[in-house]
XYZ file of C-alpha atoms in Angstrom:
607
model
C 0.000 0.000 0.000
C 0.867 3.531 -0.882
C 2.061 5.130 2.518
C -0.217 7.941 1.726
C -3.040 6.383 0.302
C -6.522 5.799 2.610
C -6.762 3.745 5.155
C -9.981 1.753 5.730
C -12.279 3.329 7.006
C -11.204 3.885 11.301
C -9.669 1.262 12.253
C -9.743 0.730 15.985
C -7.340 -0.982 18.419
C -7.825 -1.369 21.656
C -6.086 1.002 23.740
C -3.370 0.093 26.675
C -3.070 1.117 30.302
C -2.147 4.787 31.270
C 0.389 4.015 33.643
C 3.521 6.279 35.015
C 5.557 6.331 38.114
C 5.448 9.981 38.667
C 1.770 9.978 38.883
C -0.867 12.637 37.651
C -1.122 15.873 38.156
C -3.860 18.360 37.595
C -6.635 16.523 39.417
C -6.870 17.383 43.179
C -4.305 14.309 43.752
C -6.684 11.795 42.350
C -5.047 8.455 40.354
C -7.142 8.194 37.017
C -7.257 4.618 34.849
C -7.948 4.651 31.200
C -11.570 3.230 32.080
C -12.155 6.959 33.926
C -12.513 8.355 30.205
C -15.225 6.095 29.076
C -17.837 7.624 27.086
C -15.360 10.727 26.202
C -13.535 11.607 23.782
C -9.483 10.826 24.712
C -6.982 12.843 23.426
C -3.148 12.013 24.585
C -0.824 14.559 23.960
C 2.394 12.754 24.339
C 5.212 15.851 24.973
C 8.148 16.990 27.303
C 8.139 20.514 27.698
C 11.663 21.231 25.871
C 10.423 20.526 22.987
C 8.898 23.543 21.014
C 6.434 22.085 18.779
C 4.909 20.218 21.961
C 4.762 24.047 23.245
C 3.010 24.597 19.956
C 0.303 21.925 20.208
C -0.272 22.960 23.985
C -1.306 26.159 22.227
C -3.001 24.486 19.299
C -5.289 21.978 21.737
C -6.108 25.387 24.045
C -9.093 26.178 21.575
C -10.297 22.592 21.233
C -10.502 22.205 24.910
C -12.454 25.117 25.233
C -15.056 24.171 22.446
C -15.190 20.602 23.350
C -15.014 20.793 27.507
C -18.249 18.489 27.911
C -17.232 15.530 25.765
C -13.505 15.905 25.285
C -10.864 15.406 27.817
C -7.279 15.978 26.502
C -4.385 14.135 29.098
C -0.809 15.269 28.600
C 1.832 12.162 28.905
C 4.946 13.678 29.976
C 7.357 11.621 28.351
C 10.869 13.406 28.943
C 13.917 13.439 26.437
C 16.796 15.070 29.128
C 17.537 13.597 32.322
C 16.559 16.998 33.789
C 12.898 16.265 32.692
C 12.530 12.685 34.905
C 12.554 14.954 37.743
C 8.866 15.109 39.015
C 9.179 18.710 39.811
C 9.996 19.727 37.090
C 7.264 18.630 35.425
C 5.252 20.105 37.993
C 6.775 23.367 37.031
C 6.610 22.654 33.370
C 2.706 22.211 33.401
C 2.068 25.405 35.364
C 5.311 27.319 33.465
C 3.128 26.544 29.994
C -0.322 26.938 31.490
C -1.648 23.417 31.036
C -5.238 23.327 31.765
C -5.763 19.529 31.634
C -4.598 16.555 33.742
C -0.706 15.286 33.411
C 0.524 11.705 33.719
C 4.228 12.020 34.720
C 5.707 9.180 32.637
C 9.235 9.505 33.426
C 10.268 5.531 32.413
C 8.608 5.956 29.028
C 5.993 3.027 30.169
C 3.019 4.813 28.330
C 5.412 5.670 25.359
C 6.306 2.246 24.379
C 2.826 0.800 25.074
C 1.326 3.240 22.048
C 4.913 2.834 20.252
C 5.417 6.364 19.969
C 8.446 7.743 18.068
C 8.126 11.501 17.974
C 7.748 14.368 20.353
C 4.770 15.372 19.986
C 2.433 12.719 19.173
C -1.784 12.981 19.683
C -3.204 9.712 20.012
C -7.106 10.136 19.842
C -8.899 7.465 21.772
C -13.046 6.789 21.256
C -15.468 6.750 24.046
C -15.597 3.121 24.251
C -11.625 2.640 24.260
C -10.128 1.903 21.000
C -7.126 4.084 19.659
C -8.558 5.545 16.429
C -6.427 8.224 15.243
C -2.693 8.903 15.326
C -0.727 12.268 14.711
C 2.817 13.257 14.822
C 3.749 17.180 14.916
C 1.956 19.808 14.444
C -0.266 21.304 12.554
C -3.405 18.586 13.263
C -5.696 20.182 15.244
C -8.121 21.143 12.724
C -7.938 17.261 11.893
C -8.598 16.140 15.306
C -11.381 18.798 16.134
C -13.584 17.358 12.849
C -13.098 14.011 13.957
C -14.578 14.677 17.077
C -17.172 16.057 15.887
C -18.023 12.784 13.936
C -16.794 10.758 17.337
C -19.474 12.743 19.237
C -22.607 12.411 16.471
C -21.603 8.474 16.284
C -21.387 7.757 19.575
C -24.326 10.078 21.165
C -26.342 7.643 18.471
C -25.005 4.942 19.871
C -25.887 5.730 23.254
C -21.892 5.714 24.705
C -21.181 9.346 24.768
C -21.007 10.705 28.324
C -21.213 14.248 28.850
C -20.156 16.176 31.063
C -17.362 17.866 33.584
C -13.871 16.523 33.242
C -11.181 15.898 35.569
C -9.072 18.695 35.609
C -8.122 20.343 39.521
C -6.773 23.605 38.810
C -3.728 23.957 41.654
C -3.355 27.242 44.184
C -1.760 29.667 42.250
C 1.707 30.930 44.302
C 2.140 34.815 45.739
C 5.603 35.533 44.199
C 6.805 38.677 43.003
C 8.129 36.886 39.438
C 6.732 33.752 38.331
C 8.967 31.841 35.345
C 11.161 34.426 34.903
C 12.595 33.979 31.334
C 15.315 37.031 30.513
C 16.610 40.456 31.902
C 18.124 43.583 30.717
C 20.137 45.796 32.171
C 18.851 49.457 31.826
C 20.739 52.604 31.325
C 18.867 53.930 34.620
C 20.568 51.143 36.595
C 17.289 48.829 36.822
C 16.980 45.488 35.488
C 13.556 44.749 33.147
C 12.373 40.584 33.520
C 10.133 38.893 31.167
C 7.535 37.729 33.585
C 6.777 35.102 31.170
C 4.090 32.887 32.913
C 2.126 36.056 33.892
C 2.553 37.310 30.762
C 4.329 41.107 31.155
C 7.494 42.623 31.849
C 8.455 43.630 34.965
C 11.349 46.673 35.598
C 13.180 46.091 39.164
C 15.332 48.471 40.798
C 19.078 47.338 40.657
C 18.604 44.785 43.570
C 16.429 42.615 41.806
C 13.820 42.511 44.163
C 12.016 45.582 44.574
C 8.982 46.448 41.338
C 9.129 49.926 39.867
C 6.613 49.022 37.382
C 4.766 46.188 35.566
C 4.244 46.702 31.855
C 1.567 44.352 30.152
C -2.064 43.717 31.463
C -0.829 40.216 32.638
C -3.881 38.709 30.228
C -2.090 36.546 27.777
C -3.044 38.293 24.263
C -1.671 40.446 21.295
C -2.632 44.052 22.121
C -0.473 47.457 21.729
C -1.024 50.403 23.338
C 0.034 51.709 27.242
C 1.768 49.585 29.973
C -1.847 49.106 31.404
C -3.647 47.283 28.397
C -0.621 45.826 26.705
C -0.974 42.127 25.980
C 2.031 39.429 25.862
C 1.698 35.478 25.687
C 4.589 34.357 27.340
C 7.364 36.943 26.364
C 11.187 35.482 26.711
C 13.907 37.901 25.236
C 14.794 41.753 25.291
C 17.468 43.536 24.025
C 18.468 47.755 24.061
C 18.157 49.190 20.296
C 20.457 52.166 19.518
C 17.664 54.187 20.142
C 16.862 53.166 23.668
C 13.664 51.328 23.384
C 13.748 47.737 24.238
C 12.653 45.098 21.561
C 11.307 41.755 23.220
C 10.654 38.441 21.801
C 6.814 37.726 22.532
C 7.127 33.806 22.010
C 3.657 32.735 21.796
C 2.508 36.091 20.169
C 5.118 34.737 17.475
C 5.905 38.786 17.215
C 8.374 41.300 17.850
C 7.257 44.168 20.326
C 8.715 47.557 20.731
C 8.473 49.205 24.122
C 9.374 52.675 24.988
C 10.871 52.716 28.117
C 9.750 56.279 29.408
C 5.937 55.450 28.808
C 5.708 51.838 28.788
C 3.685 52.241 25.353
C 3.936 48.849 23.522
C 4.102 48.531 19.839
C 4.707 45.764 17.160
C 7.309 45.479 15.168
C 7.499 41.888 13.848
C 5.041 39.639 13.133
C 1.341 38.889 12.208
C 0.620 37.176 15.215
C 0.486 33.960 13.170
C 2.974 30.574 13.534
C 5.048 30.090 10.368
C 4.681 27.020 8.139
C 6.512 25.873 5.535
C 6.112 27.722 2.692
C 5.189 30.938 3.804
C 7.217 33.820 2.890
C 10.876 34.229 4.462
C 11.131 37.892 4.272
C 9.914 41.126 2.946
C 8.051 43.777 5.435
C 8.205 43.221 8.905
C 4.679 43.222 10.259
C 3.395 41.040 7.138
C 5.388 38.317 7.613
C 4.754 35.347 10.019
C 7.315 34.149 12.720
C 7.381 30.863 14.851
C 7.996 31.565 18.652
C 11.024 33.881 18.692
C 12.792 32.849 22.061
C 15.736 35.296 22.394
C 17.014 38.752 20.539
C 20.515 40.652 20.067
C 21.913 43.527 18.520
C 24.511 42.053 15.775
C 25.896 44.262 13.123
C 23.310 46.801 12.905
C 20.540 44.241 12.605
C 18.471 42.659 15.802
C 18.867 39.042 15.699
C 16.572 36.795 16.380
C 16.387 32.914 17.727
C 13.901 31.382 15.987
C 13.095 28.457 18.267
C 9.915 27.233 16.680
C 11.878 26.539 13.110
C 15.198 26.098 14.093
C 16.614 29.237 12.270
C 18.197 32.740 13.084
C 16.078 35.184 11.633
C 16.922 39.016 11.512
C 14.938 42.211 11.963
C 16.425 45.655 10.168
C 14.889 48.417 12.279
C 16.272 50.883 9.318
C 14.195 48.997 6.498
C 11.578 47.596 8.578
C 11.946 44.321 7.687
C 12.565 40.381 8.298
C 14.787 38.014 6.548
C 16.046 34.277 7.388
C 19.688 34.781 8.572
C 21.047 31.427 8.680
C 19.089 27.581 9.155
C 17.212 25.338 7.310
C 14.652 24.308 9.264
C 16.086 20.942 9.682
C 16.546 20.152 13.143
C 20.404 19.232 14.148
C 23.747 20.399 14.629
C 25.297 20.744 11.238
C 27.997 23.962 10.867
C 29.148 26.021 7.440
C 27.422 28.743 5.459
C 24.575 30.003 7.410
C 21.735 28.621 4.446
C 23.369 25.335 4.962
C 23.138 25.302 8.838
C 21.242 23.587 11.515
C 20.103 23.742 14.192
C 18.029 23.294 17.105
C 15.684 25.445 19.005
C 17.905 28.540 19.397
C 17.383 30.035 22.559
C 19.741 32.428 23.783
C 21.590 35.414 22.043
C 25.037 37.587 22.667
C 26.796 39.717 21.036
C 29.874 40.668 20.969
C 32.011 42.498 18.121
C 32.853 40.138 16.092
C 30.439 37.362 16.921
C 26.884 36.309 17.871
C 27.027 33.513 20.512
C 23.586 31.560 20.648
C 22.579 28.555 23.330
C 21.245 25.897 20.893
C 18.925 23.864 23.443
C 18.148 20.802 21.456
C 21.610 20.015 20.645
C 22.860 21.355 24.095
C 25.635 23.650 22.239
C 26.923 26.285 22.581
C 27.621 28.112 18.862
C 28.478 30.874 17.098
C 28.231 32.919 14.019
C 30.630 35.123 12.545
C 29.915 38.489 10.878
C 30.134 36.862 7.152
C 26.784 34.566 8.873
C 28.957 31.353 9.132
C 28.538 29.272 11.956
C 30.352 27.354 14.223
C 30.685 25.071 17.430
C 32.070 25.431 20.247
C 30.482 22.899 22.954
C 28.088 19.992 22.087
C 28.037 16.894 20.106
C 24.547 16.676 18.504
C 20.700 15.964 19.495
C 20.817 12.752 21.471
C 24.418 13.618 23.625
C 24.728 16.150 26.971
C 25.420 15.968 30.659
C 27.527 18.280 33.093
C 31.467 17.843 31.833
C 33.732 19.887 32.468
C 36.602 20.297 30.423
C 38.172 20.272 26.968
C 35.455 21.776 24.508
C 35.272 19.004 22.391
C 34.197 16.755 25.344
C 32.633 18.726 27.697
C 28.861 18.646 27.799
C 25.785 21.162 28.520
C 22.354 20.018 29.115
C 19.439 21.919 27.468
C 21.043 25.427 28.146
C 18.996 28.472 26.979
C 20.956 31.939 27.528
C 24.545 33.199 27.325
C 26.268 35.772 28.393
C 29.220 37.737 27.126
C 31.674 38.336 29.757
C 34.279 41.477 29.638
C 37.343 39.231 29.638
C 36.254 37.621 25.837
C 34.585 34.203 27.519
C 30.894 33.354 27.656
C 29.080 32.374 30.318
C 25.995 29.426 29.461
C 23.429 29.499 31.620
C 23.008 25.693 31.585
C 19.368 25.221 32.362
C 18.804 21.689 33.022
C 22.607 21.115 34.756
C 21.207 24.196 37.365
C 24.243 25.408 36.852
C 26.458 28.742 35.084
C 28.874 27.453 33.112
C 32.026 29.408 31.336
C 33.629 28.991 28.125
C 36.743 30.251 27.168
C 37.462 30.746 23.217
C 41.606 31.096 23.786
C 42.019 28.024 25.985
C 39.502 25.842 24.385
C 37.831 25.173 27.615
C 34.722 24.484 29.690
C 34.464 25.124 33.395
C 31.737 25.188 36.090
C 31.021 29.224 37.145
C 28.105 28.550 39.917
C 25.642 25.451 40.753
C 22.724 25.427 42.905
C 20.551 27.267 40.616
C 16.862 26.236 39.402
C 16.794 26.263 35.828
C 18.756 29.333 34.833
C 17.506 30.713 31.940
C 19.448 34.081 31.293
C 22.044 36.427 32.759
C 23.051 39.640 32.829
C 26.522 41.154 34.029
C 26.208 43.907 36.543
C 29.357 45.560 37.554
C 31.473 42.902 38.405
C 28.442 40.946 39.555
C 26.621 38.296 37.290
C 22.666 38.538 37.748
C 20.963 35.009 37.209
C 17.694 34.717 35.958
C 16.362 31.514 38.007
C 13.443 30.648 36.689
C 12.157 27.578 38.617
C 12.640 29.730 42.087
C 11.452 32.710 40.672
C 13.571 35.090 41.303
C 16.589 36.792 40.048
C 19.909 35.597 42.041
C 23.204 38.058 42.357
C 26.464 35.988 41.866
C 30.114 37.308 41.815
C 32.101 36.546 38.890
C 34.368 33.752 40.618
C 37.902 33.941 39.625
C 38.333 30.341 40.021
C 35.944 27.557 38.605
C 33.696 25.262 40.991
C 34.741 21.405 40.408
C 32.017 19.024 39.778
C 31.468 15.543 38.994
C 31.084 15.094 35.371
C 27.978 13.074 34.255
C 27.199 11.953 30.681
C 23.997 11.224 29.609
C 22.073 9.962 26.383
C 18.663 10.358 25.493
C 16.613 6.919 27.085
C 14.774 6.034 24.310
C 15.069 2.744 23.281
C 17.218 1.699 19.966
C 14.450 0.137 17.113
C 16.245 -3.065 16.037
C 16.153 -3.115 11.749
C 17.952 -4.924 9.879
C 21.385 -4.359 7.790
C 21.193 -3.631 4.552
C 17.313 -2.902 3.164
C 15.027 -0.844 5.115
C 11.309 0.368 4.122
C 10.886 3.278 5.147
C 7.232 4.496 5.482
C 5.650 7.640 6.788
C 1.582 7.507 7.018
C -0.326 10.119 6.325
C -3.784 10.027 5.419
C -5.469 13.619 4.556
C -8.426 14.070 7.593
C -12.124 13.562 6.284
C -13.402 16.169 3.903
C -9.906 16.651 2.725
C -7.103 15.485 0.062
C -3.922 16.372 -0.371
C -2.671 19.420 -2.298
C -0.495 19.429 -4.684
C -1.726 23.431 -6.541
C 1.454 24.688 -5.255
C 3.543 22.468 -5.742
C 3.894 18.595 -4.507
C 2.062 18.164 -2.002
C 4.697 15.798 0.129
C 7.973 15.953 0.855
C 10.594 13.506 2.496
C 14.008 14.081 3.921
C 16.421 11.781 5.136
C 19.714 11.538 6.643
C 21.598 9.679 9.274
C 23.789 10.588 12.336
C 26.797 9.317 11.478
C 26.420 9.712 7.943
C 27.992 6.456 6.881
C 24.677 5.073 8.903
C 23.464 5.828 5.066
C 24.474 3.294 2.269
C 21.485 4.787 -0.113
C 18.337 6.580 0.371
C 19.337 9.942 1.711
C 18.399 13.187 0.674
C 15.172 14.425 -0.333
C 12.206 13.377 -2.494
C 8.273 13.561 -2.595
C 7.305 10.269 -1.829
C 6.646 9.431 1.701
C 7.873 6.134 1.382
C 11.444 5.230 0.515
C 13.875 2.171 1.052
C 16.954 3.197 2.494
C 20.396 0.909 2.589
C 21.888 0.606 6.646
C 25.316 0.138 6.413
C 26.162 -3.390 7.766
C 29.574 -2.078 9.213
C 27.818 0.859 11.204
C 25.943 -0.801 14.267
C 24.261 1.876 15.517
C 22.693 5.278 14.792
C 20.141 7.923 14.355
C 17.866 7.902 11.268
C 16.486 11.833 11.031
C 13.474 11.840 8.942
C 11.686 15.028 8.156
C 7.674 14.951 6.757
C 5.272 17.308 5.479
C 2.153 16.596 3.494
C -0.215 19.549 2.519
C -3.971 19.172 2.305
C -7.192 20.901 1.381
C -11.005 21.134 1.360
C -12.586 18.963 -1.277
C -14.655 20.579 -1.746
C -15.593 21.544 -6.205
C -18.006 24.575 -4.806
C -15.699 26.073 -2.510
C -14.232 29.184 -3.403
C -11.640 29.358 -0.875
C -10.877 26.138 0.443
C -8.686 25.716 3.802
C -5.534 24.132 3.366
C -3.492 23.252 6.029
C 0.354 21.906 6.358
C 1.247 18.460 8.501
C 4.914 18.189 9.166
C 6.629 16.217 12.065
C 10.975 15.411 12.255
C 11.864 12.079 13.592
C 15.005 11.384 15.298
C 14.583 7.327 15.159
C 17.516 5.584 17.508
C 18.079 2.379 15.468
C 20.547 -0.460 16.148
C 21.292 -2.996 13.362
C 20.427 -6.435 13.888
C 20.348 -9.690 12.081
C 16.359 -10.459 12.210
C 15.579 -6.777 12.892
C 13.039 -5.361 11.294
C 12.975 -4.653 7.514
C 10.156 -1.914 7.659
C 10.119 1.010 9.275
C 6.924 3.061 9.936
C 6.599 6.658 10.884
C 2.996 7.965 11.359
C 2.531 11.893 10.285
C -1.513 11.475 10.469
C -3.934 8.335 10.568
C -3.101 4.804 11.648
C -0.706 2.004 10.054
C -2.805 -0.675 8.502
């Protein structure tokens, strides 16, 4: 069968157990089983919360959840990728850091995970009211998908007599009195104060220079997209800021997907960047600032003239001109690894923190926990980190020393950077003449930023809420080094021919689109490379047989999907399209008897 051909019409499977050793969260301390949900509609959203398009389906699901409160009930499986993410309370954090409205099953052994042989962060599983698994989707992009087939899930089963209406299990928990909750960045003003992105409340907050004490809140604290004065101002979750020449403050407003302009004497809040809309594939790449679409800018820096901008939600470094007024991709390809070179040829991996200095941009790459940089021609380079599945707390020579998940730097005055190493809770210092890694502070929750005040070091702490004073040590702190890889289990596939097959089937009422352009495309490649006797590179057809090198026992197969599909509808004028696309990092380990297919599910179910 054609992998994206139709699949008979739902087929069902029963669906396993929802079991976790961390236990739930989000329902008043009650343990829920899988028969709890009977008579709803289940949707699992299978995430961990450092991965950006899981951030981006949280968003996605918020609407559906709303519309659907009285038959649907949407249960996030926290299934983590770092060590750091195991932790129970972190996910705690995590689901009240994102604002998740629904209950939580802390899955920290991957139990769930492997029972409905998931492969991708994120994955929605959509489960009928009497218990089968009838729907599949990896990525993003599906909720318009999901949302029409539960409206066919509710019409079918309220006929059948096994729809259940009514309140679901969600416990919202106390909300906490602190003065900053999630802090995500800080500036350092010319008046002395330091500004915060309150990012889980949504505003900005300016401090006098201790760090403690509020001057002023700017932003309404409502999560939405509104300009105008400090008051009325609306964020959704802002994370970076950075000084223009001018003295207003430009600041990253993530979920906004936007640029924003605030005046410092005023507070009066502007846009300069962004529609408000997520980028997709195939929308424009530049042209005027406020008519093109960005995906969840995370950080912002001043770099030769331009203001810089990590692009978290497509893996690219995107630039603003403040002179022109416009937006342009900078370097990435929207493929998600470490790869170095020419910036169009680069990748990377949720960018999340930006520095400049004169003569380069440093950036925390949190997926590949690097550290990297990009000179002023816009080539790039790294300096710490070894690739998506590698990190830990090393110390040492660059080239094995290891981060974990880090998501600001810092320039400090002597030429060295300082990382602030969020999942280690730790600062940790590179220095470009030496070649080498060493351990600045530790004891710190989730450091997210920092900012260098006098001869002090101000550390955003973002799990304790508050901003933390540290003096530049002259000597490192020694710690035990720790090495971790990601815990997912190797797939075992044979040497030699592989099938490699990614499902998609277009949702009901739709087919795929092929008006501009075809309407799939498929790209593979392997970590190492030589993992790859034949089949890399990319194509249109969704399935492909690849060649695993017999000499090469183990790997990562990186396989990146999208299909496009539309209304078919012959009398609609302006049919609705909409984009699927999902990356796969698949651990595989070659094995006589392994398996000779491999199957990747974008949308649908694997007959």
């Amino acid at each position: 069968m054609n992998a994206a051909s139709p699949a008979p019409r739902r087929a069902r499977v029963r669906a396993p157990e929802l079991v976790g050793k961390g236990g739930w969260l989000n329902t008043g301390g009650k343990d829920l089983k899988l028969a709890d949900f009977r008579g709803r509609v289940l949707i699992l959203d299978f995430w961990t919360f450092c991965c950006i398009n899981c951030l981006h389906v949280l968003d996605e699901l918020r609407e559906l959840e709303g519309k659907h409160r009285d038959t649907v009930v949407i249960v996030g499986v926290h299934s983590p990728k770092f060590a750091h993410e195991a932790e129970h309370q972190a996910v705690v954090d995590a689901v009240e850091r994102y604002g998740v409205e629904h209950p939580v099953l802390d899955d920290p052994e991957l139990a769930t995970w492997k029972q409905y042989a998931v492969r991708a962060w994120p994955t929605l599983v959509v489960v009928d009211p009497e218990g089968y698994v009838v729907a599949q989707h990896a990525g993003e992009g599906h909720a318009h998908a999901i949302e029409r087939l539960v409206e066919e899930l509710e019409a079918e089963h309220a006929a059948k007599g096994t729809l259940r209406r009514g309140d679901g299990p969600y416990v919202a928990p106390e909300p906490e009195p602190t003065v900053l909750r999630f802090p995500g960045k800080a500036l350092a003003l010319p008046n002395g104060n330091l500004l915060v992105s309150d990012t889980t409340r949504h505003q900005l907050v300016e401090l006098e220079e201790d760090g403690e004490t509020v001057v002023r809140r700017i932003g309404s604290g409502v999560r939405g997209f509104v300009d105008g004065g400090a008051e009325e101002a609306g964020f959704s979750e802002p994370q970076g800021l950075a000084l223009l020449d001018e003295g207003a403050v430009v600041v990253a407003d993530t979920v906004n997907h936007a640029l924003r302009r605030v005046d410092p004497a005023t507070g009066e809040v502007t846009t300069l960047a962004g529609t408000g809309r997520q980028w997709w594939q195939g929308s424009p790449t530049s042209g005027p600032a406020r008519e093109i679409d960005l995906s969840s800018p995370w950080d912002v820096a001043l770099f030769g003239g331009k203001v810089w901008i990590a692009m978290a939600g497509v893996h690219q470094l995107w630039a603003y001109d403040p002179e022109a007024g416009t937006v342009e991709v900078t370097a990435g390809t929207t493929n998600e690894g470490l790869v170095d070179g020419p910036g169009p040829e680069a990748w990377f991996a949720q960018p999340s923190g930006l520095a400049a200095t004169a003569d380069r941009l440093w950036l925390a790459d949190s997926e590949t926990s690097a550290l990297r940089w990009v000179d002023p021609d816009g080539s790039v380079h790294t300096a710490v980190g070894a690739g998506l599945f590698d990190f830990g707390h090393r110390d040492g020579a660059a080239g094995q020393a290891l981060l974990q998940h880090p998501l600001g730097v810092t320039a400090l005055p002597d030429g060295s950077v300082a990382v602030s190493d969020t999942y280690n809770h730790a600062l940790r210092r590179y220095d470009p003449v030496t070649g080498g890694v060493t351990t600045l502070a530790t004891d710190l929750r989730e450091p997210s930023d920092a900012v260098l005040v006098g001869d002090d070091i101000v550390v955003v702490e973002s799990a304790r809420h508050r901003l933390t004073r540290l003096r530049l040590p002259e000597e490192a702190v020694r710690v035990e080094s720790v090495a971790h890889r990601t815990r997912r289990a190797a797939t075992d596939v044979t040497p030699g021919a592989v099938r490699l097959d990614v499902i998609f089937q277009a949702p009901a009422g739709q087919k795929l689109d092929s008006s501009h352009g075809p309407a799939t495309r498929l790209l593979v490649s392997a970590t190492p490379p030589e993992l790859l006797l034949a089949g890399e590179g990319a194509g249109t057809d969704l399935s492909r047989t690849v060649e695993l090198n017999p000499a090469v026992p183990e790997g990562v197969l990186h396989v990146s999907a999208m299909a496009a599909s539309c209304d078919d509808d012959p009398a609609g004028k302006y049919p609705a399209c909409h984009v699927h696309q999902q990356d796969w990092g698949v651990p595989v380990r070659l094995t006589e008897g392994g398996a000779d297919r491999l199957p990747l599910v974008l949308a649908g179910m694997d007959a």
